[in-house]
Short mmCIF file of N, CA and C in Angstrom, two decimals:
data_model
loop_
_atom_site.label_atom_id
_atom_site.label_comp_id
_atom_site.label_asym_id
_atom_site.label_seq_id
_atom_site.Cartn_x
_atom_site.Cartn_y
_atom_site.Cartn_z
N MET X 20 18.35 7.15 22.18
CA MET X 20 18.23 5.57 22.63
C MET X 20 19.07 5.58 23.83
N LYS X 21 18.51 4.62 24.90
CA LYS X 21 19.23 4.40 26.15
C LYS X 21 20.48 3.81 25.99
N SER X 22 21.47 4.10 26.55
CA SER X 22 22.70 3.38 26.42
C SER X 22 22.55 1.76 26.82
N GLY X 23 23.15 0.88 26.26
CA GLY X 23 22.93 -0.31 26.54
C GLY X 23 21.80 -1.19 25.92
N TYR X 24 21.29 -0.56 24.73
CA TYR X 24 19.95 -1.17 24.28
C TYR X 24 20.24 -1.50 22.70
N GLU X 25 21.57 -1.12 22.47
CA GLU X 25 21.74 -1.06 20.93
C GLU X 25 21.68 -2.44 20.44
N ASP X 26 22.15 -3.53 20.77
CA ASP X 26 22.04 -4.90 20.47
C ASP X 26 20.78 -5.29 20.35
N SER X 27 19.97 -5.08 21.56
CA SER X 27 18.72 -5.58 21.44
C SER X 27 17.86 -4.97 20.60
N VAL X 28 17.92 -3.60 20.31
CA VAL X 28 17.17 -2.73 19.17
C VAL X 28 17.66 -3.21 17.77
N LYS X 29 18.84 -3.60 17.40
CA LYS X 29 19.18 -3.81 16.30
C LYS X 29 18.72 -5.15 15.89
N GLU X 30 18.46 -6.29 16.82
CA GLU X 30 17.72 -7.52 16.68
C GLU X 30 16.17 -7.36 16.30
N GLU X 31 15.53 -6.38 17.04
CA GLU X 31 14.32 -6.13 16.86
C GLU X 31 14.07 -5.49 15.59
N LEU X 32 14.91 -4.65 15.09
CA LEU X 32 14.77 -4.07 13.84
C LEU X 32 14.69 -4.95 12.75
N GLU X 33 15.64 -6.23 12.96
CA GLU X 33 15.71 -7.13 11.88
C GLU X 33 14.61 -7.94 11.90
N LYS X 34 13.73 -8.09 12.81
CA LYS X 34 12.52 -8.96 12.61
C LYS X 34 11.07 -8.05 12.48
N THR X 35 11.30 -6.81 12.61
CA THR X 35 9.96 -5.83 12.25
C THR X 35 9.74 -5.67 10.79
N LYS X 36 8.28 -5.87 10.89
CA LYS X 36 7.50 -5.78 9.41
C LYS X 36 8.00 -4.21 8.93
N GLY X 37 8.26 -4.00 7.69
CA GLY X 37 8.24 -3.10 6.69
C GLY X 37 9.90 -2.53 7.01
N VAL X 38 10.54 -3.07 7.85
CA VAL X 38 11.99 -2.51 7.81
C VAL X 38 12.98 -3.35 6.69
N ILE X 39 13.40 -2.44 5.72
CA ILE X 39 14.29 -3.33 4.63
C ILE X 39 15.56 -3.07 4.87
N GLU X 40 16.03 -2.08 5.58
CA GLU X 40 17.39 -2.02 6.02
C GLU X 40 17.65 -1.08 7.23
N SER X 41 18.57 -1.27 8.00
CA SER X 41 19.01 -0.55 9.27
C SER X 41 20.57 -0.42 9.32
N HIS X 42 20.95 0.62 9.79
CA HIS X 42 22.31 0.78 9.78
C HIS X 42 22.56 1.54 11.18
N ALA X 43 23.77 0.95 12.15
CA ALA X 43 24.16 1.56 13.36
C ALA X 43 24.96 2.97 12.80
N ILE X 44 24.80 3.95 13.15
CA ILE X 44 25.47 5.16 12.89
C ILE X 44 25.84 5.83 14.13
N TYR X 45 26.67 7.03 13.71
CA TYR X 45 27.22 7.92 14.94
C TYR X 45 26.50 9.28 14.64
N GLY X 46 26.27 10.07 15.83
CA GLY X 46 25.77 11.51 15.82
C GLY X 46 24.44 11.43 16.78
N LYS X 47 23.62 12.41 16.63
CA LYS X 47 22.41 12.44 17.20
C LYS X 47 21.64 11.19 17.42
N TYR X 48 21.52 10.56 16.44
CA TYR X 48 20.75 9.30 16.41
C TYR X 48 21.89 8.10 16.29
N ASP X 49 21.11 6.91 16.68
CA ASP X 49 22.11 5.74 16.74
C ASP X 49 21.62 4.64 15.47
N PHE X 50 20.68 4.82 14.97
CA PHE X 50 20.25 4.04 13.88
C PHE X 50 19.63 4.85 12.66
N MET X 51 20.06 4.46 11.34
CA MET X 51 19.44 4.87 10.11
C MET X 51 18.53 3.62 9.79
N VAL X 52 17.20 3.78 9.67
CA VAL X 52 16.50 2.75 9.28
C VAL X 52 15.59 3.06 8.19
N SER X 53 15.58 2.22 7.29
CA SER X 53 14.63 2.40 5.76
C SER X 53 13.41 1.51 6.18
N ILE X 54 12.11 2.02 5.96
CA ILE X 54 10.81 1.31 5.93
C ILE X 54 10.07 1.51 4.75
N GLU X 55 9.60 0.34 4.10
CA GLU X 55 8.91 0.45 2.93
C GLU X 55 7.40 0.00 3.51
N SER X 56 6.46 1.00 2.92
CA SER X 56 5.14 0.83 3.27
C SER X 56 4.10 0.91 2.24
N SER X 57 3.12 0.16 2.06
CA SER X 57 2.14 0.56 0.84
C SER X 57 1.42 1.58 1.00
N SER X 58 1.01 2.19 2.19
CA SER X 58 0.13 3.05 2.51
C SER X 58 0.64 4.13 3.80
N GLN X 59 -0.19 5.20 3.71
CA GLN X 59 0.06 6.14 4.78
C GLN X 59 -0.08 5.40 6.20
N ASP X 60 -1.18 4.86 6.26
CA ASP X 60 -1.64 4.13 7.57
C ASP X 60 -0.72 3.28 8.09
N GLU X 61 -0.20 2.35 6.87
CA GLU X 61 0.73 1.40 7.00
C GLU X 61 2.10 1.80 7.69
N LEU X 62 2.50 2.89 7.16
CA LEU X 62 3.98 3.57 7.52
C LEU X 62 3.73 4.18 8.71
N LYS X 63 2.66 4.70 9.22
CA LYS X 63 2.24 5.01 10.62
C LYS X 63 2.35 4.10 11.50
N SER X 64 1.84 2.92 11.46
CA SER X 64 1.82 1.66 12.04
C SER X 64 3.18 1.30 12.31
N ASP X 65 4.12 1.16 11.22
CA ASP X 65 5.49 0.87 11.48
C ASP X 65 6.26 1.65 12.20
N ILE X 66 6.00 2.97 11.93
CA ILE X 66 6.83 3.95 12.84
C ILE X 66 6.25 4.09 14.28
N PHE X 67 5.17 3.60 14.57
CA PHE X 67 4.77 3.44 15.96
C PHE X 67 5.08 2.45 16.40
N ALA X 68 5.63 1.14 15.89
CA ALA X 68 6.14 0.20 16.24
C ALA X 68 7.39 0.15 16.74
N LEU X 69 8.30 1.07 15.80
CA LEU X 69 9.65 1.47 16.09
C LEU X 69 9.71 2.08 17.48
N ARG X 70 8.75 3.12 17.74
CA ARG X 70 8.84 3.99 18.75
C ARG X 70 8.64 3.19 20.27
N LYS X 71 7.92 2.09 20.03
CA LYS X 71 7.60 1.32 21.10
C LYS X 71 8.76 0.42 21.72
N MET X 72 9.82 -0.06 20.82
CA MET X 72 10.80 -0.63 21.19
C MET X 72 11.48 -0.03 22.34
N LEU X 73 11.82 -1.10 23.38
CA LEU X 73 12.59 -0.85 24.36
C LEU X 73 13.74 -0.39 24.26
N GLY X 74 14.05 1.04 24.94
CA GLY X 74 15.40 1.63 24.52
C GLY X 74 15.18 2.69 23.77
N VAL X 75 14.22 2.70 22.73
CA VAL X 75 14.14 3.94 21.91
C VAL X 75 13.41 4.96 22.56
N THR X 76 14.30 6.04 22.67
CA THR X 76 13.43 7.29 23.29
C THR X 76 13.03 8.45 22.31
N SER X 77 13.58 8.33 21.01
CA SER X 77 13.13 9.47 20.01
C SER X 77 13.36 8.90 18.53
N THR X 78 12.49 9.40 17.74
CA THR X 78 12.68 9.05 16.11
C THR X 78 12.53 10.52 15.33
N LEU X 79 13.26 10.43 14.18
CA LEU X 79 12.95 11.55 13.21
C LEU X 79 12.56 10.65 11.85
N SER X 80 11.51 11.33 11.48
CA SER X 80 11.19 10.63 10.24
C SER X 80 11.27 11.57 9.00
N MET X 81 11.79 10.88 7.74
CA MET X 81 11.91 11.66 6.51
C MET X 81 11.24 10.97 5.47
N ILE X 82 10.29 11.54 4.55
CA ILE X 82 9.90 10.57 3.52
C ILE X 82 10.64 11.01 2.21
N VAL X 83 10.98 9.91 1.64
CA VAL X 83 11.81 9.97 0.35
C VAL X 83 10.71 10.29 -0.70
N ILE X 84 11.05 11.32 -1.55
CA ILE X 84 9.92 11.62 -2.67
C ILE X 84 10.39 11.49 -3.96
N GLU X 85 11.74 10.89 -4.44
CA GLU X 85 12.12 10.59 -5.61
C GLU X 85 12.82 9.19 -5.43
#
């Protein structure tokens, strides 16, 4: 994430469809975001929406299996 965009990204995450929780974290990434989707296509769309947010430079996706 580009420096200085943390607050605006947090606000956008709170309004984003599919996002059920988000947390600011320290380390390589700045946020941990949980998304709930009913299909793989919906998940793909939700992830692309996150990637388009101003200030977001990269994402890492992990799918929970249990």
